[in-house]
Coordinates of C-alpha atoms and ligand atoms in Angstrom, one line a residue:
M1 CA 9.3 40.0 -31.5
A2 CA 11.1 42.8 -29.3
S3 CA 14.3 41.8 -27.8
K4 CA 14.2 43.1 -24.0
N5 CA 17.1 43.0 -21.5
F6 CA 15.6 41.3 -18.1
F7 CA 18.5 40.9 -14.8
L8 CA 18.0 39.3 -11.3
V9 CA 17.0 41.7 -9.0
G10 CA 20.0 40.8 -6.3
D11 CA 22.3 40.1 -9.0
D12 CA 24.3 43.5 -10.4
V13 CA 22.0 45.0 -13.2
S14 CA 25.3 44.5 -15.4
T15 CA 23.9 40.5 -15.9
A16 CA 21.0 41.4 -17.5
Q17 CA 20.0 39.2 -20.5
S18 CA 18.2 40.0 -23.5
I19 CA 14.9 37.5 -24.7
L20 CA 12.8 37.7 -27.0
V21 CA 9.0 38.9 -26.0
S22 CA 6.4 39.3 -28.2
P23 CA 3.5 41.8 -27.9
T24 CA 1.2 38.8 -28.5
Y25 CA 2.4 37.3 -25.6
G26 CA 0.0 36.7 -22.1
P27 CA 0.9 38.1 -19.0
D28 CA 1.2 34.0 -17.8
E29 CA 3.1 33.4 -21.0
L30 CA 5.4 36.2 -20.5
K31 CA 6.6 34.6 -16.8
R32 CA 7.1 31.4 -18.5
A33 CA 9.7 33.1 -21.2
V34 CA 11.3 34.4 -18.6
A35 CA 11.2 32.0 -16.0
R36 CA 12.0 28.9 -18.7
H37 CA 15.3 31.6 -19.6
F38 CA 16.5 31.8 -15.6
H39 CA 15.6 28.4 -14.7
I40 CA 13.1 29.6 -11.9
V41 CA 11.0 26.8 -11.4
Q42 CA 7.5 28.7 -10.8
P43 CA 7.1 31.1 -13.0
S44 CA 3.9 32.0 -11.3
G45 CA 6.3 33.7 -8.2
V46 CA 7.5 36.1 -11.2
S47 CA 7.4 39.6 -11.0
F48 CA 8.5 42.4 -13.1
Y49 CA 10.3 46.1 -11.7
V50 CA 12.1 48.8 -13.5
S51 CA 13.5 51.3 -11.3
Y52 CA 12.1 49.8 -8.3
S53 CA 8.6 50.3 -9.3
S54 CA 6.5 47.3 -10.4
I55 CA 5.4 46.8 -14.1
N56 CA 2.5 44.3 -14.7
T57 CA 1.3 44.7 -18.7
V58 CA 3.6 43.2 -21.6
S59 CA 3.0 46.3 -23.0
D60 CA 4.9 48.1 -20.3
I61 CA 7.4 45.3 -20.7
L62 CA 7.8 46.5 -24.3
D63 CA 8.3 50.1 -23.3
A64 CA 11.0 49.8 -21.0
T65 CA 14.4 51.5 -21.5
E66 CA 15.9 50.4 -18.6
P67 CA 16.8 46.2 -18.2
I68 CA 14.3 44.9 -16.4
G69 CA 14.3 43.4 -13.1
I70 CA 12.7 40.8 -11.9
R71 CA 12.1 39.3 -8.6
I72 CA 10.2 35.4 -7.1
D73 CA 7.4 35.6 -5.3
N74 CA 8.7 39.4 -4.5
Q75 CA 12.3 38.8 -3.5
A76 CA 15.6 39.2 -4.2
V77 CA 17.8 36.6 -5.7
R78 CA 19.9 35.5 -3.4
E79 CA 21.5 32.3 -1.7
P80 CA 19.8 30.1 1.3
D81 CA 21.7 30.9 4.2
G82 CA 22.8 28.4 7.1
P83 CA 25.3 28.4 10.4
E84 CA 27.8 28.9 9.4
G85 CA 29.5 25.7 11.2
L86 CA 32.7 24.7 12.3
P87 CA 35.7 22.8 10.1
I88 CA 35.4 19.3 9.2
V89 CA 32.3 18.9 11.3
G90 CA 30.0 21.4 9.5
S91 CA 26.9 21.8 11.3
F92 CA 26.5 18.7 13.0
Y93 CA 26.8 20.2 16.9
E94 CA 24.4 22.9 15.4
I95 CA 22.1 19.9 14.3
F96 CA 22.8 16.4 16.3
P97 CA 21.3 14.6 18.5
D98 CA 17.9 16.3 18.2
H99 CA 18.1 17.2 14.2
L100 CA 14.1 17.3 14.2
G101 CA 14.3 20.4 17.0
N102 CA 17.3 22.1 15.9
H103 CA 16.0 21.9 11.9
T104 CA 12.9 24.1 13.1
R105 CA 15.1 26.4 15.1
L106 CA 17.3 27.1 12.3
F107 CA 14.2 27.7 10.0
R108 CA 13.0 30.1 12.4
Q109 CA 17.0 31.8 12.1
Y110 CA 17.7 31.4 8.4
G111 CA 14.0 31.6 6.6
G112 CA 12.5 28.9 4.9
L113 CA 15.8 27.3 2.5
I114 CA 18.7 26.3 5.1
K115 CA 22.1 25.2 3.9
T116 CA 24.2 22.9 6.1
T117 CA 26.9 20.8 6.1
N118 CA 28.0 18.1 7.7
M119 CA 30.4 16.0 7.7
G120 CA 31.7 16.9 4.1
K121 CA 27.8 16.7 2.6
T122 CA 25.7 20.0 1.9
N123 CA 22.0 20.0 2.2
Y124 CA 19.0 22.2 1.6
L125 CA 16.5 22.2 4.0
T126 CA 13.2 23.6 3.4
D127 CA 9.8 24.0 5.6
D128 CA 8.4 26.0 3.5
P129 CA 5.3 24.3 1.4
G130 CA 6.2 25.9 -2.3
I131 CA 9.4 24.7 -2.5
A132 CA 8.8 21.1 -0.9
A133 CA 5.9 21.2 -4.0
V134 CA 8.1 21.6 -6.3
A135 CA 11.3 19.4 -5.5
L136 CA 9.2 16.8 -5.2
N137 CA 7.9 16.6 -8.6
E138 CA 10.1 15.1 -10.6
S139 CA 10.3 18.1 -13.6
I140 CA 13.3 19.7 -15.7
Y141 CA 14.5 20.9 -12.6
F142 CA 14.4 18.2 -9.9
S143 CA 14.5 14.4 -9.9
K144 CA 15.5 12.1 -7.4
K145 CA 19.0 11.3 -8.2
I146 CA 20.9 10.5 -5.4
N147 CA 24.4 11.3 -5.0
E148 CA 26.5 12.0 -2.4
D149 CA 25.0 14.6 -0.6
H150 CA 22.3 12.7 -0.5
P151 CA 21.0 10.8 2.8
L152 CA 19.9 7.4 0.5
W153 CA 23.5 7.5 -0.4
G154 CA 25.7 5.0 1.9
V155 CA 22.0 2.4 0.9
K156 CA 21.8 3.4 -3.0
D157 CA 21.3 0.5 -4.9
N158 CA 19.4 1.5 -8.9
I159 CA 17.9 -1.6 -9.2
A160 CA 15.9 -1.3 -6.2
T161 CA 13.0 1.4 -5.6
F162 CA 13.3 4.3 -2.9
V163 CA 16.8 3.9 -2.7
G164 CA 17.2 4.4 -6.9
D165 CA 18.1 7.3 -8.9
T166 CA 14.9 8.6 -11.1
E167 CA 16.0 8.9 -14.4
T168 CA 17.4 4.6 -14.8
E169 CA 15.3 1.8 -17.2
T170 CA 14.7 0.3 -13.5
W171 CA 13.1 2.6 -11.6
R172 CA 10.8 2.5 -14.6
L173 CA 10.3 -1.0 -14.7
S174 CA 10.1 -1.1 -10.8
H175 CA 7.3 2.0 -11.0
K176 CA 5.3 0.3 -13.4
F177 CA 4.9 -3.0 -11.9
L178 CA 4.7 -2.2 -7.9
P179 CA 1.8 0.7 -7.2
T180 CA -0.3 -2.6 -9.3
S181 CA 0.2 -4.6 -5.9
M182 CA -0.3 -1.7 -3.6
G183 CA -3.1 0.2 -5.5
P184 CA -6.7 1.4 -3.6
K185 CA -8.1 -2.1 -5.5
A186 CA -5.5 -4.6 -4.2
V187 CA -5.5 -3.0 -0.7
R188 CA -8.8 -3.8 -0.7
H189 CA -7.9 -7.4 -0.2
Y190 CA -5.5 -6.9 2.2
A191 CA -8.4 -5.9 5.2
P192 CA -9.1 -9.6 6.5
L193 CA -5.7 -10.3 6.8
I194 CA -4.7 -7.2 8.9
Q195 CA -7.5 -8.5 10.6
E196 CA -6.5 -11.7 11.2
T197 CA -3.3 -10.6 12.3
V198 CA -4.1 -8.3 15.1
R199 CA -6.6 -10.9 16.5
R200 CA -3.4 -13.2 16.9
S201 CA -2.1 -10.9 18.8
F202 CA -4.5 -10.5 21.3
A203 CA -2.0 -13.6 23.0
V204 CA -0.1 -11.1 23.2
F205 CA -1.6 -8.0 25.1
D206 CA -4.0 -10.2 26.8
A207 CA -1.0 -11.0 28.9
F208 CA 0.7 -7.8 29.1
A209 CA -2.9 -7.1 30.9
E210 CA -3.2 -9.9 33.5
S211 CA 0.4 -9.5 34.5
G212 CA 0.2 -5.4 34.7
R213 CA 3.5 -5.8 32.6
S214 CA 4.4 -2.7 30.8
W215 CA 6.2 -2.8 27.8
N216 CA 8.1 -1.1 24.7
A217 CA 5.4 0.2 22.1
Y218 CA 8.2 0.7 19.2
Q219 CA 9.4 -3.1 19.9
Y220 CA 5.5 -4.3 20.3
M221 CA 4.3 -2.5 16.8
V222 CA 7.3 -3.9 15.1
K223 CA 6.7 -7.2 15.6
L224 CA 2.7 -6.7 15.0
A225 CA 3.3 -4.6 11.5
S226 CA 6.5 -6.9 10.3
E227 CA 4.2 -10.2 11.1
T228 CA 0.9 -8.4 8.5
I229 CA 4.0 -7.9 5.6
G230 CA 5.8 -11.2 6.7
K231 CA 3.0 -12.2 5.7
V232 CA 1.3 -9.8 3.0
I233 CA 4.9 -9.3 0.8
L234 CA 6.8 -12.6 1.4
G235 CA 4.0 -14.7 2.8
Q236 CA 6.0 -15.6 5.3
N237 CA 4.9 -16.3 9.0
F238 CA 7.6 -14.4 11.5
G239 CA 6.0 -16.5 14.7
H240 CA 6.3 -12.5 16.3
L241 CA 2.4 -13.3 18.0
A242 CA 3.5 -16.9 19.8
N243 CA 4.3 -15.2 23.1
A244 CA 5.0 -12.2 25.1
D245 CA 8.8 -12.7 24.5
A246 CA 8.9 -14.8 21.3
P247 CA 12.1 -13.3 19.2
F248 CA 12.6 -11.4 16.3
H249 CA 12.5 -13.2 13.0
P250 CA 16.1 -12.4 11.1
I251 CA 14.3 -10.8 8.1
P252 CA 13.0 -7.8 10.0
L253 CA 15.9 -7.8 12.7
S254 CA 18.6 -7.7 10.1
I255 CA 16.3 -5.1 8.7
L256 CA 16.3 -2.4 11.7
T257 CA 20.0 -3.3 12.3
M258 CA 20.2 -1.6 8.8
F259 CA 17.8 1.2 9.7
Q260 CA 19.6 1.7 12.5
L261 CA 23.5 1.8 11.3
N262 CA 22.3 3.4 8.3
K263 CA 21.6 6.7 10.2
R264 CA 24.3 6.4 11.9
V265 CA 27.2 5.9 9.3
A266 CA 25.9 8.4 7.5
S267 CA 25.0 11.1 10.2
R268 CA 29.1 11.3 9.8
G269 CA 30.2 11.2 6.6
A270 CA 31.3 9.8 3.5
W271 CA 35.0 9.4 4.9
Y272 CA 33.5 6.6 7.3
Q273 CA 31.6 4.3 5.8
N274 CA 33.9 2.8 3.9
L275 CA 36.4 2.1 6.9
P276 CA 36.6 -1.9 6.7
F277 CA 35.9 -2.3 10.4
G278 CA 33.2 -1.1 13.1
D279 CA 29.7 0.1 11.8
P280 CA 30.7 -0.2 8.4
K281 CA 31.1 -3.5 8.1
K282 CA 28.3 -4.7 10.5
L283 CA 25.8 -2.5 8.0
R284 CA 27.5 -4.2 4.7
E285 CA 27.3 -7.8 6.9
T286 CA 23.5 -7.5 7.7
H287 CA 22.8 -6.1 4.1
K288 CA 24.3 -9.2 2.6
L289 CA 22.1 -11.6 5.5
C290 CA 18.9 -10.0 4.3
Y291 CA 19.8 -10.2 1.0
A292 CA 20.7 -14.0 1.1
L293 CA 17.5 -15.0 3.7
I294 CA 14.5 -13.0 1.4
E295 CA 16.6 -14.8 -2.1
G296 CA 16.1 -18.0 -0.1
I297 CA 12.6 -17.1 0.4
V298 CA 11.8 -16.0 -3.5
S299 CA 13.7 -19.5 -4.3
D300 CA 11.3 -21.5 -2.3
I301 CA 7.8 -19.3 -4.5
E302 CA 9.3 -19.7 -6.9
T303 CA 9.6 -23.8 -6.9
S304 CA 7.1 -23.9 -5.4
D305 CA 3.8 -26.5 -7.1
T306 CA 1.1 -24.3 -5.5
A307 CA 2.2 -21.2 -7.7
M308 CA -0.3 -20.1 -9.7
P309 CA -0.1 -19.5 -13.4
K310 CA 1.3 -15.7 -14.8
M311 CA -1.5 -13.2 -15.9
P312 CA -1.7 -9.5 -16.7
M313 CA -0.5 -8.0 -13.2
A314 CA -3.6 -6.6 -12.5
E315 CA -5.3 -9.6 -12.2
A316 CA -2.3 -11.3 -10.2
A317 CA -2.8 -8.4 -7.7
L318 CA -6.2 -9.7 -6.5
K319 CA -5.4 -13.4 -6.1
A320 CA -1.4 -13.8 -5.8
S321 CA -0.9 -15.0 -2.2
N322 CA 1.6 -12.5 -1.5
L323 CA 4.3 -9.9 -3.5
V324 CA 6.6 -12.1 -4.1
E325 CA 4.0 -14.6 -6.1
Y326 CA 2.5 -11.5 -7.4
L327 CA 6.2 -10.1 -9.1
I328 CA 7.1 -13.4 -10.2
K329 CA 3.6 -14.3 -11.9
G330 CA 2.5 -11.1 -12.8
T331 CA 2.9 -9.9 -16.7
D332 CA 3.0 -6.4 -18.2
E333 CA 1.1 -5.2 -21.6
K334 CA 3.7 -7.4 -23.3
G335 CA 3.0 -11.0 -21.5
E336 CA 6.5 -9.7 -20.2
T337 CA 7.1 -10.6 -16.2
F338 CA 9.1 -7.6 -13.4
P339 CA 13.3 -9.2 -14.1
R340 CA 13.6 -12.4 -11.9
S341 CA 17.4 -10.2 -10.9
M342 CA 15.0 -7.1 -9.6
I343 CA 12.5 -8.9 -7.3
V344 CA 15.3 -9.2 -4.3
P345 CA 16.9 -6.0 -4.0
N346 CA 12.7 -4.9 -4.7
I347 CA 11.3 -7.5 -2.2
V348 CA 14.4 -6.2 0.4
M349 CA 13.0 -2.7 0.0
L350 CA 9.2 -3.0 0.1
T351 CA 9.6 -5.0 3.2
S352 CA 12.0 -2.8 5.2
A353 CA 9.5 0.5 3.9
G354 CA 6.5 -1.3 4.5
F355 CA 6.9 -2.5 8.7
T356 CA 9.3 0.5 9.6
T357 CA 7.2 3.1 9.0
T358 CA 3.6 1.6 10.2
A359 CA 5.0 0.3 13.5
S360 CA 6.6 3.9 14.2
L361 CA 3.1 5.4 13.3
L362 CA 1.1 2.7 15.3
S363 CA 3.2 4.2 18.0
W364 CA 3.1 7.2 17.9
L365 CA -0.6 7.2 17.6
I366 CA -0.5 4.9 21.1
Y367 CA 1.6 7.6 22.4
S368 CA -0.9 10.3 21.1
V369 CA -3.6 8.4 23.3
T370 CA -1.9 8.2 26.3
E371 CA -0.7 12.2 25.7
H372 CA -3.9 13.7 25.3
P373 CA -7.1 12.8 27.6
G374 CA -10.2 12.3 25.8
N375 CA -9.4 11.1 22.4
Q376 CA -8.9 7.5 23.8
E377 CA -12.7 7.6 24.9
R378 CA -14.0 9.8 21.7
L379 CA -11.9 7.3 19.3
L380 CA -13.8 4.0 21.0
Q381 CA -17.2 5.9 20.5
E382 CA -16.6 6.1 17.2
L383 CA -16.3 3.2 17.1
V384 CA -19.4 1.6 19.0
N385 CA -21.5 4.2 17.1
N386 CA -19.8 2.8 14.1
G387 CA -21.5 -1.3 15.2
I388 CA -18.0 -2.6 15.8
S389 CA -17.3 -5.7 17.9
E390 CA -14.9 -8.5 18.7
T391 CA -16.8 -10.1 15.3
T392 CA -16.1 -7.5 13.1
E393 CA -15.5 -8.5 9.5
W394 CA -13.1 -5.5 8.7
S395 CA -13.3 -3.1 5.1
V396 CA -12.2 -0.4 3.3
D397 CA -15.8 0.6 3.7
L398 CA -15.8 0.5 7.0
V399 CA -12.5 2.2 8.0
S400 CA -13.8 4.9 5.9
K401 CA -16.4 6.0 8.2
L402 CA -14.9 6.5 11.1
S403 CA -13.8 10.1 10.6
F404 CA -12.4 11.1 14.0
L405 CA -9.8 8.4 13.5
D406 CA -8.9 9.6 10.3
K407 CA -8.5 13.0 12.3
F408 CA -6.9 11.0 14.5
V409 CA -4.5 9.8 11.9
K410 CA -3.3 13.2 10.1
E411 CA -2.6 14.9 13.5
T412 CA -0.9 12.3 14.6
Q413 CA 1.6 11.9 11.9
R414 CA 1.4 15.6 11.1
L415 CA 3.7 16.0 14.5
H416 CA 5.5 12.8 15.0
N417 CA 5.7 11.5 11.1
P418 CA 7.9 8.5 10.4
A419 CA 9.6 9.6 7.3
F420 CA 10.9 12.7 8.3
Q421 CA 13.5 13.6 4.9
P422 CA 12.1 13.0 1.2
A423 CA 15.6 14.5 -0.9
R424 CA 15.3 15.4 -4.8
T425 CA 19.0 16.6 -6.8
A426 CA 18.6 19.9 -8.8
K427 CA 19.1 18.9 -12.2
T428 CA 20.2 21.9 -13.1
D429 CA 21.1 25.8 -11.6
V430 CA 18.2 26.9 -10.2
I431 CA 15.5 29.0 -8.6
V432 CA 13.0 28.4 -6.0
P433 CA 10.1 29.8 -4.7
G434 CA 11.1 32.4 -2.1
G435 CA 14.1 33.6 -4.8
Y436 CA 16.5 31.0 -3.6
R437 CA 19.4 30.3 -5.9
L438 CA 20.5 26.8 -6.1
K439 CA 23.7 25.1 -8.1
A440 CA 22.7 21.9 -10.4
D441 CA 23.1 18.5 -8.0
S442 CA 21.9 20.8 -4.7
V443 CA 20.4 18.1 -3.2
V444 CA 16.9 19.8 -1.6
V445 CA 15.6 18.2 1.9
C446 CA 12.3 18.6 2.4
A447 CA 11.8 18.7 6.3
L448 CA 8.5 16.8 6.9
H449 CA 8.2 17.6 11.1
S450 CA 9.5 21.7 10.1
L451 CA 6.7 21.4 7.2
H452 CA 3.8 20.4 9.3
T453 CA 4.6 22.2 12.5
N454 CA 5.7 25.8 10.5
P455 CA 4.1 28.4 12.4
N456 CA 3.4 30.5 8.8
H457 CA 1.2 27.9 7.7
W458 CA -0.3 26.2 11.1
H459 CA -2.2 28.0 13.4
D460 CA -0.7 26.9 16.9
P461 CA 1.3 24.6 15.2
S462 CA 2.2 22.2 18.5
Q463 CA -1.1 21.4 19.5
F464 CA -2.3 18.2 18.8
D465 CA -5.7 19.3 18.0
P466 CA -7.7 16.4 15.7
D467 CA -10.3 18.7 15.1
R468 CA -7.8 21.4 13.0
W469 CA -8.6 18.8 10.2
D470 CA -11.9 20.0 10.0
T471 CA -11.2 23.7 9.9
A472 CA -11.6 25.9 6.6
E473 CA -8.3 26.9 7.4
V474 CA -6.8 23.2 7.0
K475 CA -9.3 22.0 4.4
G476 CA -7.9 25.0 2.5
R477 CA -3.9 24.7 3.1
H478 CA -1.7 24.3 0.4
R479 CA -1.1 21.1 -1.3
A480 CA 2.0 20.1 0.2
M481 CA 1.9 21.5 3.9
Y482 CA 1.4 18.2 5.1
L483 CA 3.2 15.3 3.1
P484 CA 3.3 12.4 5.3
F485 CA 4.0 9.8 2.1
A486 CA 5.8 12.8 -0.1
T487 CA 4.5 13.4 -3.0
G488 CA 5.1 13.4 -6.4
P489 CA 6.1 10.3 -9.0
R490 CA 8.2 9.2 -5.8
G491 CA 6.2 9.7 -3.0
C492 CA 5.0 6.2 -1.0
I493 CA 3.1 3.5 -3.1
G494 CA 2.1 1.9 0.2
F495 CA 0.3 4.9 1.8
N496 CA -3.2 2.7 0.9
F497 CA -2.1 -0.3 2.8
A498 CA -0.3 2.0 5.4
L499 CA -3.3 3.9 6.4
L500 CA -5.5 0.3 6.3
E501 CA -3.1 -1.4 8.2
A502 CA -2.5 1.3 10.9
K503 CA -6.5 2.5 11.4
I504 CA -7.5 -1.4 11.5
I505 CA -4.8 -2.5 13.9
F506 CA -5.1 0.6 15.9
S507 CA -8.6 0.9 16.1
E508 CA -8.9 -3.0 17.2
L509 CA -6.8 -2.3 19.8
I510 CA -8.3 0.4 21.3
Y511 CA -11.8 -1.7 21.0
R512 CA -10.1 -4.5 23.1
Y513 CA -7.7 -2.2 25.7
E514 CA -7.7 1.0 27.3
F515 CA -3.9 1.9 26.7
I516 CA -1.7 4.0 30.2
R517 CA 1.5 5.5 29.8
D518 CA 4.5 3.7 31.8
G519 CA 6.4 6.5 33.5
S520 CA 6.4 10.7 33.6
E521 CA 9.3 11.4 31.8
N522 CA 9.2 12.6 28.7
V523 CA 9.2 10.7 25.6
Q524 CA 12.0 11.0 23.2
Y525 CA 12.3 9.8 19.8
D526 CA 14.9 8.0 18.3
P527 CA 17.8 10.0 16.7
E528 CA 20.0 8.0 15.8
F529 CA 17.3 5.6 13.2
Q530 CA 16.3 6.3 9.4
L531 CA 12.6 6.7 10.9
V532 CA 11.2 8.9 13.8
R533 CA 10.4 6.3 16.7
P534 CA 9.4 6.5 19.8
L535 CA 13.2 5.6 21.3
N536 CA 11.3 5.5 25.7
L537 CA 7.5 4.5 25.1
Y538 CA 6.6 1.9 28.1
V539 CA 3.2 1.1 27.8
S540 CA 0.4 -1.0 30.0
V541 CA -2.3 -2.4 29.0
R542 CA -5.7 -2.8 30.9
R543 CA -8.7 -4.9 28.9
R544 CA -11.7 -3.1 29.1
A545 CA -14.8 -4.3 30.5
N546 CA -18.2 -2.0 30.0
L547 CA -18.3 -0.9 26.6
S548 CA -20.0 2.6 26.3
T549 CA -23.2 1.7 24.0
K550 CA -24.5 4.1 20.9
Ligands
HEM1 C1 3.0 5.0 8.1 C2 4.0 5.4 6.9 C3 4.4 4.9 5.7 C4 4.9 6.7 5.9 C5 5.2 7.5 6.9 C6 5.8 6.3 4.6 C7 6.2 7.3 4.1 C8 7.1 7.6 2.9 C9 7.9 8.6 1.9 C10 8.0 10.0 2.5 C11 8.5 8.5 0.8 C12 9.4 9.0 0.5 C13 10.6 8.6 0.5 C14 11.7 9.1 -0.1 O1 11.3 10.7 -0.7 O2 12.8 9.3 -0.3 C15 8.0 6.9 0.5 C16 8.4 6.2 -0.3 C17 7.8 4.4 -0.1 N1 6.9 3.3 0.2 FE1 6.3 4.8 1.7 N2 5.8 5.3 3.8 C18 4.6 4.3 4.9 C19 4.3 2.7 4.3 C20 4.7 2.5 3.2 C21 4.3 0.8 3.7 C22 3.2 -0.3 4.3 C23 4.7 0.6 1.8 C24 5.2 -1.1 1.2 C25 4.7 -1.9 2.0 C26 5.8 1.0 1.9 C27 6.3 1.6 0.5 C28 7.2 2.7 -0.3 C29 8.1 2.5 -1.3 C30 8.3 1.4 -2.1 C31 8.8 3.8 -1.5 C32 9.6 4.6 -2.8 C33 9.1 4.8 -3.7 C34 9.8 5.1 -4.0 O3 11.0 5.3 -4.7 O4 9.5 5.5 -5.9 N3 5.5 2.5 2.2 N4 7.3 6.5 1.4

């Protein structure tokens, strides 16, 4: 072993530190040793320099007589840049209300990792797949740790998945039980329930078709998606599809109110969250109401005579009539069930994550067919070509045959993904791809919309083109260029279900109705919501008369 001096290009050469280098090291081993020492997250990006000349071999390193400079992805190490901001409000007016558009603009101006401050919170946002990939992968450098700067700080609850830290016993337990109930096997048996729910909704949409009345897409997709989730998770019929004007059930209503209030409260900073009046107070009250309603349902299922016996969770996932029953009766390898005290917070989370997102995806799918002529016909033709009719029995296998539908859904999620800001926290000082230096506890937000439209990685990114998914460029893309469900251990556990649900519901709707946009103004997304949902998308439907044949 020889002791060699290394420094990060961008820092003064006097900061050089000695690292032991073995002559037996291969180039990758050397990069790993150096990366570990300097907390460089991705060793493959490391390169070495002496007097501005690149050196590549371990023997060159051993021969070097001067301190050896390190670059990351050929870049010097530096702090992320961003708008300077104003006192107190920081970058608020640079970002809101159009946070998606403004973040994209700031990436073009400042690079792939930007620093923003907003009402006392500092976030580092990225549209770079290399940075997103390392941030989302739980590691010695990053974890989902919800600190005061994290977008989920206002709703943090370590007992519940989604809004709790990874490094907790409670997340470990929920991660053990919940994914089985949403895995590919379990999801298969939800297809008939999804089919039954969407067919019940025809009473509502037929009435709209007859009257010619136009309707707000998100509002009705929420009714439909929450009706499905109500059954799957809680075993409840929310009654949303009884008629066109059926009122919202208090559970989805309270969840939607929380999503709105939380985005509003969180974007105004920590000082606002604890106010004893106004939105913060309403948020706390709505939270309490939602928990109380779900506790009532859990207790009823717990004491119901018809409940199934305890059984291993893999079996319970296929036999339980709903997820509450699954969590009460499913057992792990030691025969233990999910702790009772954790059921309500996790069921609230699953219910919330389960319908607000798919409702938004369904709304954007409707938007995409009305906005981009020709696609509605292509989708319908594919259904006809696959022998789909009004009496089709839907299954996972049938859905997987619909390749144009798959591309259409992907393209819609690329441009209008419901989730937009999965965030992870640096556990130590780190240097991420591109050479950006972050301090421990820095929160990196993966700006999904900007990532999905990054012109360095997507050809003609704003163009809606489902066929791009057939191109070699997109097929061979960086694995983190498209992350609608995030990735890594804290990625979405409901994605199998979400895609199955959206594809069955949307296919059934397209088969029965032609969608027509109402109004000609630009469709806006709601900037004051936890998810990207269309605010002013009004459509009407026409019952299809003559279906095209094969
Ligand atoms: C189009 C629909 C959906 C999208 C775009 C979506 C997206 C996401 C994303 C981006 C995350 C990561 C959040 C973060 O890192 O902070 C996530 C997590 C999660 N999603 Fe989804 N999701 C969808 C549907 C669903 C459904 C239907 C369910 C359940 C029924 C679900 C349950 C969850 C849960 C429980 C987590 C948290 C996992 C954890 O904390 O370990 N999602 N989802």
